[in-house]
Amino acid sequence: DTGVSQDPRHKITKRGQNVTFRCDPISEHNRLYWYRQTLGQGPEFLTYFQNEAQLEKSRLLSDRFSAERPKGSFSTLEIQRTEQGDSAMYLCASSIAKSLSTGELFFGEGSRLTVL
Amino acid sequence: DAKTTQPTSMDCAEGRAANLPCNHSTISGNEYVYWYRQIHSQGPQYIIHGLKNNETNEMASLIITEDRKSSTLILPHATLRDTAVYYCIHLESGGYQKVTFGTGTKLQVIP
């Protein structure tokens, strides 16, 4: 499978625990995005990387959230001291910088987080 | 953030054409219209995009009005697998642009 892969697909944790999600983008894609989606809402932008540089972060990304893309390939999203409000689907997407298709993102299946 | 307006939900009979409208009255001259869909429990999937001419691919057709303030996504022969939430977005191409999703249209294809 050459699409975007995310791991784990499902995570159940207790409030106050830390969780980490991993995203492996399509191999030649230099742009990587994280989104969060709650029930009944569209995906909400969290952060964006071009290669290893984190170029934009949403205000939704509180100081408990950190994202990295250390070698410009896979990325991790860590949530520290989880809260019940963090329960959501966390989506990763990747794209390649082309002049006329910059809105074409390829999404993974998502990682569903449930905080008890 | 760029805003679009879409109906909350629509029904379509299986085998018929599904026509999903979108208003994007604030679109600027260099912004493209993009459509995505999200099938339940999956990530969003890119469908099609266009600037001002009508576009067609293997998934759908995109009709953009001459004033570019609205568009229609057409699924010519809807199947049950087309049941999904459909998102309309407008953004510039060239350089980095944040893709911002609204709440979309929930399309239910009925047998």
mmCIF file of C-alpha atoms in Angstrom:
data_model
loop_
_atom_site.group_PDB
_atom_site.id
_atom_site.type_symbol
_atom_site.label_atom_id
_atom_site.label_comp_id
_atom_site.label_asym_id
_atom_site.label_seq_id
_atom_site.Cartn_x
_atom_site.Cartn_y
_atom_site.Cartn_z
ATOM 1 C CA ASP A 1 0.000 0.000 0.000
ATOM 2 C CA THR A 2 1.562 3.308 -1.040
ATOM 3 C CA GLY A 3 -0.943 5.601 0.652
ATOM 4 C CA VAL A 4 -0.686 7.558 3.872
ATOM 5 C CA SER A 5 -0.593 5.236 6.860
ATOM 6 C CA GLN A 6 -1.376 6.076 10.458
ATOM 7 C CA ASP A 7 -0.738 4.138 13.621
ATOM 8 C CA PRO A 8 -2.457 3.194 15.831
ATOM 9 C CA ARG A 9 -5.894 3.207 14.262
ATOM 10 C CA HIS A 10 -7.556 3.238 17.648
ATOM 11 C CA LYS A 11 -6.294 4.304 21.061
ATOM 12 C CA ILE A 12 -8.151 4.252 24.346
ATOM 13 C CA THR A 13 -6.434 5.951 27.236
ATOM 14 C CA LYS A 14 -7.177 7.305 30.663
ATOM 15 C CA ARG A 15 -7.268 11.007 31.349
ATOM 16 C CA GLY A 16 -3.847 12.356 32.194
ATOM 17 C CA GLN A 17 -1.897 9.815 30.137
ATOM 18 C CA ASN A 18 0.291 10.715 27.187
ATOM 19 C CA VAL A 19 -0.388 9.367 23.713
ATOM 20 C CA THR A 20 1.581 9.460 20.487
ATOM 21 C CA PHE A 21 0.356 8.975 16.946
ATOM 22 C CA ARG A 22 2.524 8.231 13.963
ATOM 23 C CA CYS A 23 1.982 9.159 10.335
ATOM 24 C CA ASP A 24 3.896 7.833 7.346
ATOM 25 C CA PRO A 25 3.167 9.985 4.306
ATOM 26 C CA ILE A 26 3.406 9.018 0.664
ATOM 27 C CA SER A 27 7.122 8.720 0.080
ATOM 28 C CA GLU A 28 7.736 11.561 -2.372
ATOM 29 C CA HIS A 29 5.430 14.019 -0.594
ATOM 30 C CA ASN A 30 7.254 16.849 1.130
ATOM 31 C CA ARG A 31 4.206 18.408 2.786
ATOM 32 C CA LEU A 32 2.505 16.853 5.794
ATOM 33 C CA TYR A 33 -0.569 18.000 7.706
ATOM 34 C CA TRP A 34 -2.344 17.036 10.888
ATOM 35 C CA TYR A 35 -6.072 17.562 11.348
ATOM 36 C CA ARG A 36 -8.481 16.767 14.138
ATOM 37 C CA GLN A 37 -12.093 15.782 13.603
ATOM 38 C CA THR A 38 -14.880 15.473 16.144
ATOM 39 C CA LEU A 39 -18.280 13.919 15.545
ATOM 40 C CA GLY A 40 -20.413 15.827 13.054
ATOM 41 C CA GLN A 41 -17.711 18.351 12.213
ATOM 42 C CA GLY A 42 -15.352 18.701 9.302
ATOM 43 C CA PRO A 43 -11.629 18.160 9.859
ATOM 44 C CA GLU A 44 -9.927 21.036 11.705
ATOM 45 C CA PHE A 45 -6.390 22.021 10.784
ATOM 46 C CA LEU A 46 -3.764 21.521 13.483
ATOM 47 C CA THR A 47 -0.345 21.905 11.908
ATOM 48 C CA TYR A 48 1.668 21.741 8.697
ATOM 49 C CA PHE A 49 5.200 20.655 7.824
ATOM 50 C CA GLN A 50 7.211 21.249 4.721
ATOM 51 C CA ASN A 51 9.994 18.731 4.855
ATOM 52 C CA GLU A 52 11.157 18.826 8.485
ATOM 53 C CA ALA A 53 10.109 22.423 9.140
ATOM 54 C CA GLN A 54 6.874 23.055 11.015
ATOM 55 C CA LEU A 55 5.573 26.120 9.203
ATOM 56 C CA GLU A 56 2.128 26.654 10.656
ATOM 57 C CA LYS A 57 0.359 25.738 13.886
ATOM 58 C CA SER A 58 -3.281 26.269 14.722
ATOM 59 C CA ARG A 59 -4.395 27.867 17.982
ATOM 60 C CA LEU A 60 -6.091 24.524 18.570
ATOM 61 C CA LEU A 61 -2.625 23.079 19.138
ATOM 62 C CA SER A 62 -2.267 23.857 22.829
ATOM 63 C CA ASP A 63 1.002 23.446 24.699
ATOM 64 C CA ARG A 64 -0.002 19.860 25.515
ATOM 65 C CA PHE A 65 0.291 19.018 21.829
ATOM 66 C CA SER A 66 3.559 18.637 19.980
ATOM 67 C CA ALA A 67 4.246 17.477 16.466
ATOM 68 C CA GLU A 68 7.537 16.560 14.885
ATOM 69 C CA ARG A 69 8.848 15.456 11.539
ATOM 70 C CA PRO A 70 12.503 14.955 12.346
ATOM 71 C CA LYS A 71 13.858 13.755 9.012
ATOM 72 C CA GLY A 72 11.203 15.112 6.729
ATOM 73 C CA SER A 73 9.601 11.710 6.339
ATOM 74 C CA PHE A 74 7.307 10.280 9.037
ATOM 75 C CA SER A 75 5.698 12.522 11.639
ATOM 76 C CA THR A 76 4.520 12.071 15.212
ATOM 77 C CA LEU A 77 1.798 13.902 17.098
ATOM 78 C CA GLU A 78 2.036 13.677 20.865
ATOM 79 C CA ILE A 79 -0.652 14.709 23.311
ATOM 80 C CA GLN A 80 0.469 15.071 26.913
ATOM 81 C CA ARG A 81 -1.832 14.879 29.937
ATOM 82 C CA THR A 82 -4.814 13.923 27.819
ATOM 83 C CA GLU A 83 -8.235 15.356 28.598
ATOM 84 C CA GLN A 84 -11.636 14.011 27.656
ATOM 85 C CA GLY A 85 -12.009 16.880 25.200
ATOM 86 C CA ASP A 86 -9.078 15.460 23.240
ATOM 87 C CA SER A 87 -11.237 12.535 22.152
ATOM 88 C CA ALA A 88 -11.391 12.801 18.387
ATOM 89 C CA MET A 89 -10.138 11.370 15.125
ATOM 90 C CA TYR A 90 -6.639 12.586 14.312
ATOM 91 C CA LEU A 91 -6.044 12.683 10.580
ATOM 92 C CA CYS A 92 -2.758 12.970 8.754
ATOM 93 C CA ALA A 93 -2.460 14.078 5.152
ATOM 94 C CA SER A 94 0.393 14.602 2.748
ATOM 95 C CA SER A 95 0.881 16.392 -0.525
ATOM 96 C CA ILE A 96 3.544 17.339 -2.979
ATOM 97 C CA ALA A 97 4.328 20.903 -3.852
ATOM 98 C CA LYS A 98 3.104 21.331 -7.394
ATOM 99 C CA SER A 99 2.052 24.637 -8.828
ATOM 100 C CA LEU A 100 -1.551 23.822 -9.709
ATOM 101 C CA SER A 101 -2.588 21.105 -7.284
ATOM 102 C CA THR A 102 -1.609 22.400 -3.885
ATOM 103 C CA GLY A 103 -5.100 21.724 -2.556
ATOM 104 C CA GLU A 104 -4.915 18.034 -3.383
ATOM 105 C CA LEU A 105 -4.229 16.325 -0.085
ATOM 106 C CA PHE A 106 -3.976 12.586 0.461
ATOM 107 C CA PHE A 107 -5.392 11.542 3.804
ATOM 108 C CA GLY A 108 -4.749 8.518 5.941
ATOM 109 C CA GLU A 109 -7.480 6.512 7.639
ATOM 110 C CA GLY A 110 -6.995 8.409 10.877
ATOM 111 C CA SER A 111 -6.221 7.522 14.483
ATOM 112 C CA ARG A 112 -9.234 7.527 16.756
ATOM 113 C CA LEU A 113 -8.521 8.609 20.320
ATOM 114 C CA THR A 114 -10.882 7.942 23.189
ATOM 115 C CA VAL A 115 -9.984 9.473 26.544
ATOM 116 C CA LEU A 116 -11.825 7.942 29.475
ATOM 117 C CA ASP B 1 -10.683 31.529 6.452
ATOM 118 C CA ALA B 2 -12.393 31.070 3.103
ATOM 119 C CA LYS B 3 -16.079 30.256 3.589
ATOM 120 C CA THR B 4 -18.415 28.164 1.476
ATOM 121 C CA THR B 5 -22.091 27.392 1.976
ATOM 122 C CA GLN B 6 -23.495 23.938 1.348
ATOM 123 C CA PRO B 7 -26.791 22.257 2.225
ATOM 124 C CA THR B 8 -26.526 20.168 5.350
ATOM 125 C CA SER B 9 -27.914 17.037 3.757
ATOM 126 C CA MET B 10 -29.327 15.619 0.532
ATOM 127 C CA ASP B 11 -30.839 12.353 -0.646
ATOM 128 C CA CYS B 12 -30.386 10.777 -4.048
ATOM 129 C CA ALA B 13 -31.861 7.620 -5.546
ATOM 130 C CA GLU B 14 -29.355 4.981 -6.550
ATOM 131 C CA GLY B 15 -28.544 5.190 -10.246
ATOM 132 C CA ARG B 16 -29.647 8.787 -10.552
ATOM 133 C CA ALA B 17 -27.399 11.812 -10.842
ATOM 134 C CA ALA B 18 -26.472 13.497 -7.576
ATOM 135 C CA ASN B 19 -26.074 17.264 -7.895
ATOM 136 C CA LEU B 20 -24.381 18.860 -4.918
ATOM 137 C CA PRO B 21 -24.394 22.671 -4.835
ATOM 138 C CA CYS B 22 -21.916 24.996 -3.208
ATOM 139 C CA ASN B 23 -21.927 28.766 -2.820
ATOM 140 C CA HIS B 24 -18.547 30.482 -2.662
ATOM 141 C CA SER B 25 -19.452 34.127 -3.206
ATOM 142 C CA THR B 26 -16.185 35.369 -1.653
ATOM 143 C CA ILE B 27 -13.973 33.448 -4.040
ATOM 144 C CA SER B 28 -11.172 35.527 -5.527
ATOM 145 C CA GLY B 29 -9.946 35.424 -9.077
ATOM 146 C CA ASN B 30 -6.990 33.161 -8.478
ATOM 147 C CA GLU B 31 -8.719 30.684 -6.208
ATOM 148 C CA TYR B 32 -9.672 27.194 -7.297
ATOM 149 C CA VAL B 33 -12.745 25.257 -6.210
ATOM 150 C CA TYR B 34 -11.902 21.881 -4.667
ATOM 151 C CA TRP B 35 -14.235 19.066 -3.718
ATOM 152 C CA TYR B 36 -13.525 16.290 -1.245
ATOM 153 C CA ARG B 37 -15.659 13.552 0.172
ATOM 154 C CA GLN B 38 -15.438 11.566 3.382
ATOM 155 C CA ILE B 39 -16.965 8.151 3.667
ATOM 156 C CA HIS B 40 -17.834 7.125 7.207
ATOM 157 C CA SER B 41 -14.784 6.269 9.347
ATOM 158 C CA GLN B 42 -12.332 7.081 6.567
ATOM 159 C CA GLY B 43 -10.145 10.074 5.818
ATOM 160 C CA PRO B 44 -11.298 12.664 3.278
ATOM 161 C CA GLN B 45 -10.689 11.845 -0.366
ATOM 162 C CA TYR B 46 -9.925 14.400 -3.063
ATOM 163 C CA ILE B 47 -12.455 14.333 -5.897
ATOM 164 C CA ILE B 48 -11.878 17.167 -8.340
ATOM 165 C CA HIS B 49 -10.919 20.813 -8.642
ATOM 166 C CA GLY B 50 -11.345 23.617 -11.160
ATOM 167 C CA LEU B 51 -10.791 27.319 -11.753
ATOM 168 C CA LYS B 52 -13.481 28.491 -14.148
ATOM 169 C CA ASN B 53 -13.977 25.860 -16.798
ATOM 170 C CA ASN B 54 -16.073 22.784 -16.221
ATOM 171 C CA GLU B 55 -14.036 19.760 -15.285
ATOM 172 C CA THR B 56 -14.663 16.031 -15.489
ATOM 173 C CA ASN B 57 -12.755 13.040 -14.256
ATOM 174 C CA GLU B 58 -13.524 9.420 -13.560
ATOM 175 C CA MET B 59 -15.272 10.256 -10.307
ATOM 176 C CA ALA B 60 -17.350 13.332 -11.016
ATOM 177 C CA SER B 61 -18.008 16.490 -12.997
ATOM 178 C CA LEU B 62 -17.603 20.010 -11.687
ATOM 179 C CA ILE B 63 -19.717 22.820 -13.078
ATOM 180 C CA ILE B 64 -18.645 26.350 -12.094
ATOM 181 C CA THR B 65 -20.933 29.295 -12.837
ATOM 182 C CA GLU B 66 -19.646 32.045 -15.058
ATOM 183 C CA ASP B 67 -19.395 34.506 -12.148
ATOM 184 C CA ARG B 68 -17.631 31.754 -10.165
ATOM 185 C CA LYS B 69 -19.754 32.401 -7.098
ATOM 186 C CA SER B 70 -21.158 28.896 -7.048
ATOM 187 C CA SER B 71 -20.477 25.421 -8.323
ATOM 188 C CA THR B 72 -22.129 22.035 -8.577
ATOM 189 C CA LEU B 73 -20.521 18.654 -8.149
ATOM 190 C CA ILE B 74 -22.240 16.011 -10.226
ATOM 191 C CA LEU B 75 -22.021 12.296 -9.573
ATOM 192 C CA PRO B 76 -23.608 11.016 -12.779
ATOM 193 C CA HIS B 77 -24.865 7.630 -11.553
ATOM 194 C CA ALA B 78 -24.873 7.555 -7.781
ATOM 195 C CA THR B 79 -24.237 4.242 -6.046
ATOM 196 C CA LEU B 80 -24.632 3.275 -2.416
ATOM 197 C CA ARG B 81 -20.849 3.647 -2.034
ATOM 198 C CA ASP B 82 -21.216 7.353 -2.815
ATOM 199 C CA THR B 83 -22.971 7.898 0.517
ATOM 200 C CA ALA B 84 -20.591 10.306 2.234
ATOM 201 C CA VAL B 85 -20.056 13.868 3.409
ATOM 202 C CA TYR B 86 -19.013 16.117 0.525
ATOM 203 C CA TYR B 87 -16.896 19.204 1.190
ATOM 204 C CA CYS B 88 -16.510 22.212 -1.103
ATOM 205 C CA ILE B 89 -13.438 24.413 -0.538
ATOM 206 C CA HIS B 90 -11.834 27.310 -2.366
ATOM 207 C CA LEU B 91 -8.185 28.202 -2.169
ATOM 208 C CA GLU B 92 -5.303 29.440 -4.231
ATOM 209 C CA SER B 93 -2.967 27.105 -5.981
ATOM 210 C CA GLY B 94 0.720 27.735 -6.072
ATOM 211 C CA GLY B 95 2.606 27.946 -2.811
ATOM 212 C CA TYR B 96 1.260 26.671 0.489
ATOM 213 C CA GLN B 97 -2.433 27.047 1.168
ATOM 214 C CA LYS B 98 -4.170 25.715 4.247
ATOM 215 C CA VAL B 99 -7.108 23.505 3.325
ATOM 216 C CA THR B 100 -10.011 24.470 5.592
ATOM 217 C CA PHE B 101 -13.053 22.222 5.739
ATOM 218 C CA GLY B 102 -16.563 23.295 6.631
ATOM 219 C CA THR B 103 -19.286 20.882 7.701
ATOM 220 C CA GLY B 104 -20.104 19.762 4.150
ATOM 221 C CA THR B 105 -23.182 18.059 2.705
ATOM 222 C CA LYS B 106 -24.206 14.643 3.925
ATOM 223 C CA LEU B 107 -25.305 12.754 0.805
ATOM 224 C CA GLN B 108 -27.437 9.686 1.398
ATOM 225 C CA VAL B 109 -27.882 7.438 -1.633
ATOM 226 C CA ILE B 110 -31.106 5.508 -1.291
ATOM 227 C CA PRO B 111 -31.627 2.057 -2.851
#
